[in-house]
PDB file of C-alpha atoms and ligand atoms in Angstrom:
ATOM      1  CA  MET U   1      12.086 -28.331   4.699  1.00  0.00           C
ATOM      2  CA  SER U   2      13.546 -25.438   6.653  1.00  0.00           C
ATOM      3  CA  GLY U   3      11.556 -23.829   9.425  1.00  0.00           C
ATOM      4  CA  SER U   4      10.929 -20.185  10.158  1.00  0.00           C
ATOM      5  CA  LEU U   5       9.815 -17.961  12.975  1.00  0.00           C
ATOM      6  CA  VAL U   6       7.847 -14.732  12.694  1.00  0.00           C
ATOM      7  CA  VAL U   7       6.968 -12.603  15.717  1.00  0.00           C
ATOM      8  CA  VAL U   8       3.694 -10.764  15.087  1.00  0.00           C
ATOM      9  CA  GLY U   9       1.708  -8.098  16.929  1.00  0.00           C
ATOM     10  CA  THR U  10      -2.066  -8.416  16.854  1.00  0.00           C
ATOM     11  CA  GLY U  11      -2.650  -4.746  17.724  1.00  0.00           C
ATOM     12  CA  PRO U  12      -4.611  -3.479  20.719  1.00  0.00           C
ATOM     13  CA  GLY U  13      -7.673  -5.707  20.269  1.00  0.00           C
ATOM     14  CA  LYS U  14     -10.010  -4.700  17.451  1.00  0.00           C
ATOM     15  CA  ALA U  15      -9.723  -7.006  14.419  1.00  0.00           C
ATOM     16  CA  GLU U  16      -9.469  -4.011  12.048  1.00  0.00           C
ATOM     17  CA  LEU U  17      -6.325  -2.876  13.815  1.00  0.00           C
ATOM     18  CA  MET U  18      -4.454  -6.073  12.966  1.00  0.00           C
ATOM     19  CA  THR U  19      -2.295  -5.511   9.881  1.00  0.00           C
ATOM     20  CA  PRO U  20      -2.778  -7.607   6.721  1.00  0.00           C
ATOM     21  CA  ALA U  21       0.908  -8.665   6.993  1.00  0.00           C
ATOM     22  CA  THR U  22       0.259 -10.076  10.479  1.00  0.00           C
ATOM     23  CA  GLN U  23      -2.914 -11.827   9.291  1.00  0.00           C
ATOM     24  CA  ALA U  24      -0.985 -13.419   6.400  1.00  0.00           C
ATOM     25  CA  ALA U  25       1.872 -14.547   8.675  1.00  0.00           C
ATOM     26  CA  ILE U  26      -0.623 -16.152  11.075  1.00  0.00           C
ATOM     27  CA  ALA U  27      -2.539 -17.861   8.250  1.00  0.00           C
ATOM     28  CA  GLU U  28       0.679 -19.362   6.811  1.00  0.00           C
ATOM     29  CA  ALA U  29       2.007 -20.692  10.131  1.00  0.00           C
ATOM     30  CA  THR U  30       1.933 -24.380  11.042  1.00  0.00           C
ATOM     31  CA  ASP U  31       2.287 -23.487  14.745  1.00  0.00           C
ATOM     32  CA  LEU U  32       1.145 -20.533  16.845  1.00  0.00           C
ATOM     33  CA  VAL U  33       2.885 -19.806  20.125  1.00  0.00           C
ATOM     34  CA  GLY U  34       1.633 -17.201  22.585  1.00  0.00           C
ATOM     35  CA  TYR U  35      -0.140 -16.139  25.725  1.00  0.00           C
ATOM     36  CA  GLY U  36      -3.623 -17.741  25.804  1.00  0.00           C
ATOM     37  CA  PRO U  37      -5.795 -14.588  25.526  1.00  0.00           C
ATOM     38  CA  TYR U  38      -3.744 -13.283  22.568  1.00  0.00           C
ATOM     39  CA  LEU U  39      -4.154 -16.604  20.730  1.00  0.00           C
ATOM     40  CA  GLU U  40      -7.918 -16.408  21.298  1.00  0.00           C
ATOM     41  CA  ARG U  41      -8.007 -13.190  19.218  1.00  0.00           C
ATOM     42  CA  VAL U  42      -6.695 -15.067  16.214  1.00  0.00           C
ATOM     43  CA  PRO U  43      -9.103 -16.942  13.900  1.00  0.00           C
ATOM     44  CA  ALA U  44      -8.650 -20.739  13.841  1.00  0.00           C
ATOM     45  CA  VAL U  45      -6.910 -22.299  10.846  1.00  0.00           C
ATOM     46  CA  GLN U  46      -7.483 -25.999  10.177  1.00  0.00           C
ATOM     47  CA  GLY U  47      -4.537 -28.227  11.053  1.00  0.00           C
ATOM     48  CA  GLN U  48      -2.624 -25.488  12.844  1.00  0.00           C
ATOM     49  CA  CYS U  49      -1.116 -26.335  16.250  1.00  0.00           C
ATOM     50  CA  ARG U  50      -1.655 -23.826  19.035  1.00  0.00           C
ATOM     51  CA  HIS U  51       0.747 -23.673  21.962  1.00  0.00           C
ATOM     52  CA  ALA U  52      -0.871 -21.446  24.583  1.00  0.00           C
ATOM     53  CA  SER U  53       1.162 -20.518  27.641  1.00  0.00           C
ATOM     54  CA  ASP U  54       1.070 -18.424  30.759  1.00  0.00           C
ATOM     55  CA  ASN U  55       1.963 -14.729  30.487  1.00  0.00           C
ATOM     56  CA  ARG U  56       4.968 -14.915  32.799  1.00  0.00           C
ATOM     57  CA  VAL U  57       7.112 -17.423  30.965  1.00  0.00           C
ATOM     58  CA  GLU U  58       8.215 -15.382  27.970  1.00  0.00           C
ATOM     59  CA  LEU U  59      11.729 -16.826  27.679  1.00  0.00           C
ATOM     60  CA  ASP U  60      10.492 -20.427  27.885  1.00  0.00           C
ATOM     61  CA  ARG U  61       7.916 -19.594  25.246  1.00  0.00           C
ATOM     62  CA  ALA U  62      10.606 -18.042  23.027  1.00  0.00           C
ATOM     63  CA  ARG U  63      12.872 -21.123  23.403  1.00  0.00           C
ATOM     64  CA  HIS U  64       9.969 -23.427  22.613  1.00  0.00           C
ATOM     65  CA  ALA U  65       9.150 -21.400  19.472  1.00  0.00           C
ATOM     66  CA  LEU U  66      12.811 -21.466  18.367  1.00  0.00           C
ATOM     67  CA  SER U  67      13.103 -25.227  18.797  1.00  0.00           C
ATOM     68  CA  LEU U  68       9.891 -25.752  16.812  1.00  0.00           C
ATOM     69  CA  ALA U  69      11.325 -23.565  14.010  1.00  0.00           C
ATOM     70  CA  ALA U  70      14.653 -25.449  14.167  1.00  0.00           C
ATOM     71  CA  SER U  71      12.746 -28.720  13.688  1.00  0.00           C
ATOM     72  CA  GLY U  72      11.268 -27.407  10.436  1.00  0.00           C
ATOM     73  CA  ARG U  73       7.951 -25.873  11.572  1.00  0.00           C
ATOM     74  CA  LYS U  74       6.646 -22.481  10.378  1.00  0.00           C
ATOM     75  CA  VAL U  75       6.080 -20.755  13.690  1.00  0.00           C
ATOM     76  CA  ALA U  76       4.254 -17.512  14.452  1.00  0.00           C
ATOM     77  CA  VAL U  77       4.825 -16.092  17.935  1.00  0.00           C
ATOM     78  CA  VAL U  78       1.781 -13.989  18.774  1.00  0.00           C
ATOM     79  CA  SER U  79       2.047 -10.846  20.911  1.00  0.00           C
ATOM     80  CA  GLY U  80      -0.467  -8.091  21.722  1.00  0.00           C
ATOM     81  CA  GLY U  81       0.039  -4.598  20.299  1.00  0.00           C
ATOM     82  CA  ASP U  82       3.459  -4.368  18.682  1.00  0.00           C
ATOM     83  CA  PRO U  83       5.708  -7.379  19.349  1.00  0.00           C
ATOM     84  CA  GLY U  84       8.774  -5.163  19.791  1.00  0.00           C
ATOM     85  CA  VAL U  85       7.291  -2.959  22.535  1.00  0.00           C
ATOM     86  CA  PHE U  86       7.798  -4.568  25.981  1.00  0.00           C
ATOM     87  CA  ALA U  87       6.942  -7.911  24.402  1.00  0.00           C
ATOM     88  CA  MET U  88       7.937 -11.157  22.699  1.00  0.00           C
ATOM     89  CA  ALA U  89      10.285  -9.972  19.931  1.00  0.00           C
ATOM     90  CA  ALA U  90      12.996  -8.988  22.418  1.00  0.00           C
ATOM     91  CA  ALA U  91      12.408 -12.229  24.367  1.00  0.00           C
ATOM     92  CA  VAL U  92      13.038 -14.201  21.152  1.00  0.00           C
ATOM     93  CA  PHE U  93      16.348 -12.418  20.530  1.00  0.00           C
ATOM     94  CA  GLU U  94      17.376 -12.872  24.186  1.00  0.00           C
ATOM     95  CA  ALA U  95      16.754 -16.602  23.735  1.00  0.00           C
ATOM     96  CA  VAL U  96      18.722 -16.631  20.458  1.00  0.00           C
ATOM     97  CA  GLU U  97      21.638 -14.868  22.146  1.00  0.00           C
ATOM     98  CA  ALA U  98      21.767 -17.292  25.093  1.00  0.00           C
ATOM     99  CA  GLY U  99      20.753 -20.438  23.212  1.00  0.00           C
ATOM    100  CA  ASP U 100      21.870 -22.950  20.584  1.00  0.00           C
ATOM    101  CA  PRO U 101      24.280 -21.215  18.135  1.00  0.00           C
ATOM    102  CA  ALA U 102      22.375 -22.879  15.254  1.00  0.00           C
ATOM    103  CA  TRP U 103      19.372 -20.651  16.097  1.00  0.00           C
ATOM    104  CA  ARG U 104      21.331 -17.658  14.717  1.00  0.00           C
ATOM    105  CA  SER U 105      20.951 -18.963  11.171  1.00  0.00           C
ATOM    106  CA  LEU U 106      17.179 -19.507  11.436  1.00  0.00           C
ATOM    107  CA  ASP U 107      14.801 -17.467   9.276  1.00  0.00           C
ATOM    108  CA  ILE U 108      13.461 -15.062  11.945  1.00  0.00           C
ATOM    109  CA  ARG U 109      11.471 -11.910  11.249  1.00  0.00           C
ATOM    110  CA  VAL U 110       9.196  -9.445  13.046  1.00  0.00           C
ATOM    111  CA  GLU U 111       5.890  -7.992  11.815  1.00  0.00           C
ATOM    112  CA  PRO U 112       4.946  -4.705  13.502  1.00  0.00           C
ATOM    113  CA  GLY U 113       1.579  -3.939  15.080  1.00  0.00           C
ATOM    114  CA  VAL U 114      -0.321  -0.975  16.500  1.00  0.00           C
ATOM    115  CA  THR U 115       1.061  -0.522  20.000  1.00  0.00           C
ATOM    116  CA  ALA U 116      -1.151   0.468  22.953  1.00  0.00           C
ATOM    117  CA  MET U 117       0.161   4.034  23.212  1.00  0.00           C
ATOM    118  CA  LEU U 118      -0.799   4.770  19.598  1.00  0.00           C
ATOM    119  CA  ALA U 119      -4.285   3.302  20.038  1.00  0.00           C
ATOM    120  CA  ALA U 120      -4.682   5.186  23.348  1.00  0.00           C
ATOM    121  CA  ALA U 121      -3.508   8.461  21.828  1.00  0.00           C
ATOM    122  CA  ALA U 122      -5.943   8.092  18.934  1.00  0.00           C
ATOM    123  CA  GLU U 123      -8.856   7.691  21.404  1.00  0.00           C
ATOM    124  CA  VAL U 124      -8.330  11.252  22.664  1.00  0.00           C
ATOM    125  CA  GLY U 125      -6.760  13.229  19.814  1.00  0.00           C
ATOM    126  CA  ALA U 126      -3.002  13.691  19.446  1.00  0.00           C
ATOM    127  CA  PRO U 127      -1.325  13.711  22.868  1.00  0.00           C
ATOM    128  CA  LEU U 128       1.860  12.227  21.345  1.00  0.00           C
ATOM    129  CA  GLY U 129       2.082  15.079  18.807  1.00  0.00           C
ATOM    130  CA  GLY U 130       5.326  16.408  20.314  1.00  0.00           C
ATOM    131  CA  ASP U 131       8.377  14.557  21.653  1.00  0.00           C
ATOM    132  CA  PHE U 132       7.416  11.618  23.833  1.00  0.00           C
ATOM    133  CA  CYS U 133       8.864   8.546  25.525  1.00  0.00           C
ATOM    134  CA  ALA U 134       7.553   5.212  26.774  1.00  0.00           C
ATOM    135  CA  ILE U 135       8.403   3.649  30.126  1.00  0.00           C
ATOM    136  CA  SER U 136       7.221   0.311  31.485  1.00  0.00           C
ATOM    137  CA  LEU U 137       6.486   0.463  35.212  1.00  0.00           C
ATOM    138  CA  SER U 138       6.989  -3.271  35.575  1.00  0.00           C
ATOM    139  CA  ASP U 139       9.943  -4.061  37.806  1.00  0.00           C
ATOM    140  CA  ASN U 140       9.998  -7.774  36.938  1.00  0.00           C
ATOM    141  CA  LEU U 141      13.069  -7.290  34.748  1.00  0.00           C
ATOM    142  CA  LYS U 142      14.595  -4.031  36.046  1.00  0.00           C
ATOM    143  CA  SER U 143      14.896  -2.292  39.395  1.00  0.00           C
ATOM    144  CA  TRP U 144      12.417   0.280  40.705  1.00  0.00           C
ATOM    145  CA  SER U 145      15.330   2.727  41.126  1.00  0.00           C
ATOM    146  CA  THR U 146      16.000   2.495  37.355  1.00  0.00           C
ATOM    147  CA  ILE U 147      12.339   3.284  36.702  1.00  0.00           C
ATOM    148  CA  GLU U 148      12.498   6.286  39.054  1.00  0.00           C
ATOM    149  CA  ARG U 149      15.654   7.580  37.351  1.00  0.00           C
ATOM    150  CA  ARG U 150      13.962   7.378  33.931  1.00  0.00           C
ATOM    151  CA  LEU U 151      10.759   9.040  35.163  1.00  0.00           C
ATOM    152  CA  LYS U 152      12.813  11.918  36.581  1.00  0.00           C
ATOM    153  CA  ALA U 153      14.798  12.316  33.354  1.00  0.00           C
ATOM    154  CA  ALA U 154      11.594  12.307  31.275  1.00  0.00           C
ATOM    155  CA  ALA U 155       9.947  14.877  33.561  1.00  0.00           C
ATOM    156  CA  GLU U 156      13.066  17.044  33.552  1.00  0.00           C
ATOM    157  CA  ALA U 157      13.135  17.040  29.723  1.00  0.00           C
ATOM    158  CA  ASP U 158       9.370  17.748  29.502  1.00  0.00           C
ATOM    159  CA  PHE U 159       8.575  14.689  27.370  1.00  0.00           C
ATOM    160  CA  VAL U 160       5.038  13.380  27.086  1.00  0.00           C
ATOM    161  CA  ILE U 161       5.336  10.095  29.015  1.00  0.00           C
ATOM    162  CA  ALA U 162       3.463   6.927  28.049  1.00  0.00           C
ATOM    163  CA  LEU U 163       3.386   4.465  30.954  1.00  0.00           C
ATOM    164  CA  TYR U 164       2.974   0.780  30.080  1.00  0.00           C
ATOM    165  CA  ASN U 165       2.292  -1.896  32.726  1.00  0.00           C
ATOM    166  CA  PRO U 166       1.128   0.806  35.163  1.00  0.00           C
ATOM    167  CA  ALA U 167      -0.284  -1.525  37.804  1.00  0.00           C
ATOM    168  CA  SER U 168      -0.714  -5.112  38.826  1.00  0.00           C
ATOM    169  CA  LYS U 169      -2.032  -7.016  41.818  1.00  0.00           C
ATOM    170  CA  ALA U 170       1.578  -7.819  42.753  1.00  0.00           C
ATOM    171  CA  ARG U 171       2.580  -4.116  42.885  1.00  0.00           C
ATOM    172  CA  PRO U 172      -0.481  -1.906  43.449  1.00  0.00           C
ATOM    173  CA  HIS U 173       1.481   0.992  44.995  1.00  0.00           C
ATOM    174  CA  GLN U 174       3.875   1.717  42.143  1.00  0.00           C
ATOM    175  CA  LEU U 175       1.759   3.965  39.951  1.00  0.00           C
ATOM    176  CA  GLY U 176       0.926   6.038  43.038  1.00  0.00           C
ATOM    177  CA  GLU U 177       4.647   6.395  43.723  1.00  0.00           C
ATOM    178  CA  ALA U 178       5.279   7.367  40.098  1.00  0.00           C
ATOM    179  CA  PHE U 179       2.571  10.059  40.302  1.00  0.00           C
ATOM    180  CA  GLU U 180       4.137  11.373  43.553  1.00  0.00           C
ATOM    181  CA  LEU U 181       7.548  11.602  41.925  1.00  0.00           C
ATOM    182  CA  LEU U 182       6.109  13.434  38.897  1.00  0.00           C
ATOM    183  CA  ARG U 183       4.038  15.796  41.097  1.00  0.00           C
ATOM    184  CA  ALA U 184       7.264  16.973  42.692  1.00  0.00           C
ATOM    185  CA  MET U 185       8.654  17.958  39.285  1.00  0.00           C
ATOM    186  CA  LYS U 186       5.699  18.962  37.078  1.00  0.00           C
ATOM    187  CA  ALA U 187       2.761  21.358  37.362  1.00  0.00           C
ATOM    188  CA  GLY U 188      -0.368  20.057  39.108  1.00  0.00           C
ATOM    189  CA  ASP U 189      -2.519  20.964  36.093  1.00  0.00           C
ATOM    190  CA  THR U 190      -0.475  18.744  33.725  1.00  0.00           C
ATOM    191  CA  VAL U 191      -2.930  16.680  31.662  1.00  0.00           C
ATOM    192  CA  VAL U 192      -3.069  12.969  32.584  1.00  0.00           C
ATOM    193  CA  LEU U 193      -4.942  10.401  30.475  1.00  0.00           C
ATOM    194  CA  LEU U 194      -6.000   6.990  31.731  1.00  0.00           C
ATOM    195  CA  VAL U 195      -7.027   4.973  28.689  1.00  0.00           C
ATOM    196  CA  ARG U 196      -8.416   1.493  29.290  1.00  0.00           C
ATOM    197  CA  ALA U 197      -8.886  -1.076  26.490  1.00  0.00           C
ATOM    198  CA  ALA U 198      -7.786   1.389  23.823  1.00  0.00           C
ATOM    199  CA  GLY U 199      -8.520   0.299  20.265  1.00  0.00           C
ATOM    200  CA  THR U 200     -11.357  -2.002  21.351  1.00  0.00           C
ATOM    201  CA  ASN U 201     -15.118  -1.527  21.506  1.00  0.00           C
ATOM    202  CA  GLU U 202     -14.883  -1.215  25.316  1.00  0.00           C
ATOM    203  CA  ALA U 203     -12.416   1.675  25.297  1.00  0.00           C
ATOM    204  CA  ARG U 204     -12.760   4.029  28.285  1.00  0.00           C
ATOM    205  CA  VAL U 205     -10.927   7.322  28.667  1.00  0.00           C
ATOM    206  CA  ILE U 206     -10.429   9.397  31.811  1.00  0.00           C
ATOM    207  CA  VAL U 207      -8.958  12.868  31.261  1.00  0.00           C
ATOM    208  CA  THR U 208      -7.643  14.297  34.517  1.00  0.00           C
ATOM    209  CA  THR U 209      -4.717  16.272  35.921  1.00  0.00           C
ATOM    210  CA  LEU U 210      -1.533  15.209  37.659  1.00  0.00           C
ATOM    211  CA  ALA U 211      -2.804  16.732  40.923  1.00  0.00           C
ATOM    212  CA  GLU U 212      -6.013  14.660  40.754  1.00  0.00           C
ATOM    213  CA  ALA U 213      -4.882  11.485  39.000  1.00  0.00           C
ATOM    214  CA  ASP U 214      -6.071   8.458  40.965  1.00  0.00           C
ATOM    215  CA  ALA U 215      -3.889   5.372  40.652  1.00  0.00           C
ATOM    216  CA  THR U 216      -6.714   3.123  41.867  1.00  0.00           C
ATOM    217  CA  GLN U 217      -8.607   3.773  38.604  1.00  0.00           C
ATOM    218  CA  VAL U 218      -5.878   2.015  36.665  1.00  0.00           C
ATOM    219  CA  ASP U 219      -5.428  -1.686  35.899  1.00  0.00           C
ATOM    220  CA  MET U 220      -3.192  -3.779  33.636  1.00  0.00           C
ATOM    221  CA  ARG U 221      -5.360  -3.024  30.590  1.00  0.00           C
ATOM    222  CA  THR U 222      -4.753   0.704  31.007  1.00  0.00           C
ATOM    223  CA  LEU U 223      -2.191   2.898  29.312  1.00  0.00           C
ATOM    224  CA  VAL U 224      -1.353   6.091  31.207  1.00  0.00           C
ATOM    225  CA  ILE U 225      -0.206   9.188  29.348  1.00  0.00           C
ATOM    226  CA  VAL U 226       1.271  12.063  31.374  1.00  0.00           C
ATOM    227  CA  GLY U 227       1.330  15.209  29.252  1.00  0.00           C
ATOM    228  CA  ALA U 228       4.162  17.643  28.600  1.00  0.00           C
ATOM    229  CA  SER U 229       3.722  21.251  29.741  1.00  0.00           C
ATOM    230  CA  THR U 230       2.219  22.037  26.298  1.00  0.00           C
ATOM    231  CA  THR U 231      -0.336  19.187  26.260  1.00  0.00           C
ATOM    232  CA  HIS U 232      -3.847  20.636  26.549  1.00  0.00           C
ATOM    233  CA  ARG U 233      -7.506  20.277  25.638  1.00  0.00           C
ATOM    234  CA  VAL U 234      -9.178  21.711  22.571  1.00  0.00           C
ATOM    235  CA  GLY U 235     -12.920  21.039  22.558  1.00  0.00           C
ATOM    236  CA  ARG U 236     -13.357  17.400  23.507  1.00  0.00           C
ATOM    237  CA  TRP U 237      -9.854  16.425  22.370  1.00  0.00           C
ATOM    238  CA  VAL U 238      -6.423  16.490  23.955  1.00  0.00           C
ATOM    239  CA  TYR U 239      -3.309  17.205  21.941  1.00  0.00           C
ATOM    240  CA  THR U 240       0.335  18.197  22.187  1.00  0.00           C
ATOM    241  CA  PRO U 241       1.445  20.791  19.636  1.00  0.00           C
ATOM    242  CA  ARG U 242       4.438  19.803  17.505  1.00  0.00           C
ATOM    243  CA  GLY U 243       6.572  22.741  18.603  1.00  0.00           C
ATOM    244  CA  ALA U 244       7.896  23.718  22.016  1.00  0.00           C
ATOM    245  CA  LYS U 245       5.375  26.528  22.472  1.00  0.00           C
ATOM    246  CA  LEU U 246       1.947  27.462  21.195  1.00  0.00           C
ATOM    247  CA  LYS U 247       1.808  30.276  18.669  1.00  0.00           C
ATOM    248  CA  SER U 248      -0.312  32.315  21.086  1.00  0.00           C
ATOM    249  CA  GLN U 249       2.451  32.024  23.713  1.00  0.00           C
ATOM    250  CA  ARG U 250       5.153  33.340  21.402  1.00  0.00           C
ATOM    251  CA  THR U 251       6.317  36.812  22.276  1.00  0.00           C
ATOM    252  CA  THR U 252       7.555  37.671  18.782  1.00  0.00           C
ATOM    253  CA  ALA U 253       5.685  37.055  15.562  1.00  0.00           C
ATOM    254  CA  PRO U 254       6.908  33.861  13.890  1.00  0.00           C
ATOM    255  CA  THR U 255       8.522  34.094  10.470  1.00  0.00           C
ATOM    256  CA  SER U 256       6.903  32.213   7.611  1.00  0.00           C
ATOM    257  CA  ALA U 257       9.705  29.631   7.763  1.00  0.00           C
ATOM    258  CA  MET U 258       8.744  28.837  11.346  1.00  0.00           C
ATOM    259  CA  THR U 259       5.096  28.354  10.514  1.00  0.00           C
ATOM    260  CA  SER U 260       5.515  26.119   7.469  1.00  0.00           C
ATOM    261  CA  PRO U 261       4.219  22.657   8.280  1.00  0.00           C
ATOM    262  CA  GLU U 262       6.717  19.868   8.676  1.00  0.00           C
ATOM    263  CA  GLY U 263       6.241  16.267   7.738  1.00  0.00           C
ATOM    264  CA  LEU U 264       2.778  16.687   6.252  1.00  0.00           C
TER     265      LEU U 264
HETATM  266  N1  SAH D   1       3.309  -5.190  23.255  1.00  0.00           N
HETATM  267  C1  SAH D   1       2.213  -4.445  23.858  1.00  0.00           C
HETATM  268  C2  SAH D   1       2.541  -3.956  25.254  1.00  0.00           C
HETATM  269  C3  SAH D   1       2.798  -5.058  26.255  1.00  0.00           C
HETATM  270  S1  SAH D   1       2.986  -4.439  27.894  1.00  0.00           S
HETATM  271  C4  SAH D   1       1.852  -3.260  22.948  1.00  0.00           C
HETATM  272  O1  SAH D   1       2.622  -2.949  22.042  1.00  0.00           O
HETATM  273  O2  SAH D   1       0.805  -2.646  23.174  1.00  0.00           O
HETATM  274  C5  SAH D   1       1.312  -4.565  28.490  1.00  0.00           C
HETATM  275  C6  SAH D   1       0.740  -3.212  28.783  1.00  0.00           C
HETATM  276  O3  SAH D   1       0.356  -2.576  27.576  1.00  0.00           O
HETATM  277  C7  SAH D   1      -0.520  -3.182  29.626  1.00  0.00           C
HETATM  278  O4  SAH D   1      -0.246  -3.275  31.002  1.00  0.00           O
HETATM  279  C8  SAH D   1      -1.111  -1.836  29.278  1.00  0.00           C
HETATM  280  O5  SAH D   1      -0.419  -0.802  29.951  1.00  0.00           O
HETATM  281  C9  SAH D   1      -0.757  -1.731  27.806  1.00  0.00           C
HETATM  282  N2  SAH D   1      -1.862  -2.155  26.928  1.00  0.00           N
HETATM  283  C10 SAH D   1      -1.893  -3.226  26.112  1.00  0.00           C
HETATM  284  N3  SAH D   1      -3.029  -3.244  25.390  1.00  0.00           N
HETATM  285  C11 SAH D   1      -3.750  -2.151  25.790  1.00  0.00           C
HETATM  286  C12 SAH D   1      -5.010  -1.600  25.406  1.00  0.00           C
HETATM  287  N4  SAH D   1      -5.777  -2.161  24.469  1.00  0.00           N
HETATM  288  N5  SAH D   1      -5.405  -0.446  26.014  1.00  0.00           N
HETATM  289  C13 SAH D   1      -4.635   0.164  26.927  1.00  0.00           C
HETATM  290  N6  SAH D   1      -3.429  -0.318  27.317  1.00  0.00           N
HETATM  291  C14 SAH D   1      -3.005  -1.455  26.764  1.00  0.00           C
END
């Protein structure tokens, strides 16, 4: 019997936001590997082995999953959100690259999931409606100067910026520093969203501005979205129009070609 490894994303938390493909991959696995709290979200299957580990040991976890697959097991590596966004899928391929050459011929695949920024955006409207980027503020695997360079580039280009891993006990000051850097480059009234536990029944949204954003209201279960210059409120929602400027801000009347909807 030949083994296999599938890396799945369980979505942001709510069971309904887990895809049927992920549910099927989990149900078929002989072994589940993942961070304890993510494994707890997954319904128990009789006879299945669960290998829960600490959050910080992603590469060890990836190597363990690969050796189980190489020994013939059907392994599902369980990640929160989407497994390819700041998560286990990349750790698995890093382990393949540095590990036993035989791992390259294993049956490895990835099932996508709803990532935190999509669940967070949906809580408030459509803040990612225009061009956006995602930056992890964690400096476990990259330098803080790299993070600063990327924040500056994103602000300069007027992207909507989704910030993952915005805070932790080990580095409480970093989000404050990121806000300071952005305040120097963007308008004070830029919309900022602090969305905690998006896509769960405990979701909490704070809509504020860059001038007033308070880093102490943010924890590791929060996704921060810093708007572009066009991001704004309409009623109780926040959205970013798809084009560079709002119709009402245009100085000349748009032609019909410019107003025809794209991608609908
Ligand atoms: N693979 C995950 C992200 C892992 S990084 C995904 O695709 O969502 C972990 C960070 O994701 C957290 O620090 C937080 O910023 C964000 N996050 C994860 N789940 C979240 C949720 N339900 N609500 C808000 N942010 C969340």
